[in-house]
Amino acid sequence: GSFAGGFVLQRFRLVRVFVSIQVLLAVLLVVRPFSGPWGMFGLTLLVCVVLGLLGAILPVVARAVPAAMRRRLATTLTTALLAGAALAPVVTVALADVVGGWPTALALWALPVGVAIFAWFGRRIDDEGLGSFGGKLPLGNRLSWFLTLYMGSQSGIAFIVMIWLAPLLVTAGNTVEYSAGLVSLAIGAQLIGVFVPNVVPATRLGVAGGVMACVSVVSIALLFFTSTPAVHFAAAIALGTAQGATLAIAYAMMAIASRTISAAGLSSMLHGFGLTIAGIAPLLVGFAGSLPSASGPGLSTLVVVATCAALTAIFGVKAGVSIAGISQNQGNDSRPQAE
């Protein structure tokens, strides 16, 4: 789905694509819970493809609005993404209790999609130039690869936190409730980090991303190798803040880079290749955890996280050099140029 974003925007207008994708998503969300086990599996895969396409197109919206609104819109998009991820499990469980079952509770998530469809109907956005050469991924552009590898590395840490952190904390001797609470606190604290790009100069975004990745490593180390609840809570907040910041910085740098690279092609590349790379990190944690080790799973997990953080810092700094040059040499009104 992510790889198809640039191809689709090359052929259709942004608003039409955006509304059509959301209509398809709403239909799938309603049908999926009532389609039986195999239908649920197949339609879930299709939902993931649609979400991948939607995720690749969303950042392009920020390039289509007036220049003065781009940074604020990027912050809003990231905030909504992280808030939805934090609230969805809690809201779905509560809905299941109210409506009397999981299928109906899951299907009700089509309602906010319906609100989004209504909000977009009749909208006119100046998307000239966004998809005119967007079907081609900017594979020959060094900055595109730096940003893609930055996105993949920082998202790898996020995937490890979401998939592995709670089970590993339980393995380390904490209760299930306590471990889940720390992870929930970390996810919620991501909303703090989304505002970091607003206070960091564009010329320092790459360095800031690297610093935030290092904060993630220290925070996870504190969670694994200390036993004081106060330290755990502080570490969870620091971890969430750092994770929110690294993601927001990725989108901020992408918005600046799209002044010289196709916004649609760049977004497809970041989400397609970047998130594929990120998916390797949890697999490495599982493999490392299965190896005999006297130090337990904490150290092996920390090694994988530290590697992801180091790559995030390296590629963040490399991308930041180019981003600083673009920011200094071009005004906020610059349109994308073909490579």
XYZ file of N, CA and C in Angstrom, residues 55 59 62 85 103 115 124 139 145 172 185 191 222 239 251 261 270 295 299 305 314-315 339:
69
model
N -1.352 6.017 4.823
C -0.218 6.562 5.555
C 0.787 7.243 4.651
N 1.135 12.460 4.638
C 2.143 13.520 4.690
C 2.135 14.422 3.461
N 0.264 17.702 3.839
C 0.985 18.826 4.434
C 1.707 19.644 3.375
N -3.431 5.723 18.416
C -2.772 4.477 18.823
C -2.886 4.250 20.325
N -17.230 -7.931 17.698
C -17.473 -7.573 16.296
C -18.087 -6.187 16.124
N -16.739 10.408 9.602
C -16.588 11.839 9.901
C -15.500 12.452 9.023
N -11.344 21.601 -1.895
C -10.481 21.828 -3.045
C -9.092 22.182 -2.518
N 14.699 6.750 -5.890
C 15.696 5.775 -5.441
C 17.128 6.260 -5.645
N 17.260 8.251 0.756
C 17.709 7.057 1.463
C 18.065 7.370 2.915
N 11.072 -9.986 33.442
C 12.046 -9.446 34.392
C 11.537 -9.429 35.829
N 1.800 4.214 29.525
C 2.312 5.540 29.878
C 3.301 6.027 28.832
N 2.781 11.933 22.894
C 2.127 13.188 22.510
C 2.939 14.406 22.934
N 16.906 1.819 31.865
C 16.405 2.087 33.217
C 15.206 1.195 33.549
N 10.894 7.812 27.546
C 10.880 6.950 26.372
C 9.788 7.382 25.395
N 8.786 13.352 10.017
C 7.803 14.026 9.169
C 8.208 15.474 8.876
N 12.215 17.249 -3.677
C 11.927 15.876 -4.084
C 10.419 15.711 -4.150
N 9.550 6.365 2.083
C 9.765 6.341 3.531
C 8.880 5.297 4.193
N 22.318 -13.211 31.218
C 21.882 -11.857 31.565
C 20.388 -11.650 31.347
N 19.277 -7.488 28.310
C 20.513 -7.048 27.665
C 20.458 -7.259 26.156
N 18.037 -2.437 20.468
C 17.563 -1.049 20.543
C 18.717 -0.073 20.339
N 22.968 8.239 13.133
C 23.843 8.393 11.960
C 23.068 8.957 10.769
N 21.954 8.324 10.441
C 21.208 8.757 9.261
C 20.441 10.054 9.529
N 13.529 15.407 -9.826
C 14.922 15.114 -9.581
C 15.718 15.243 -10.861
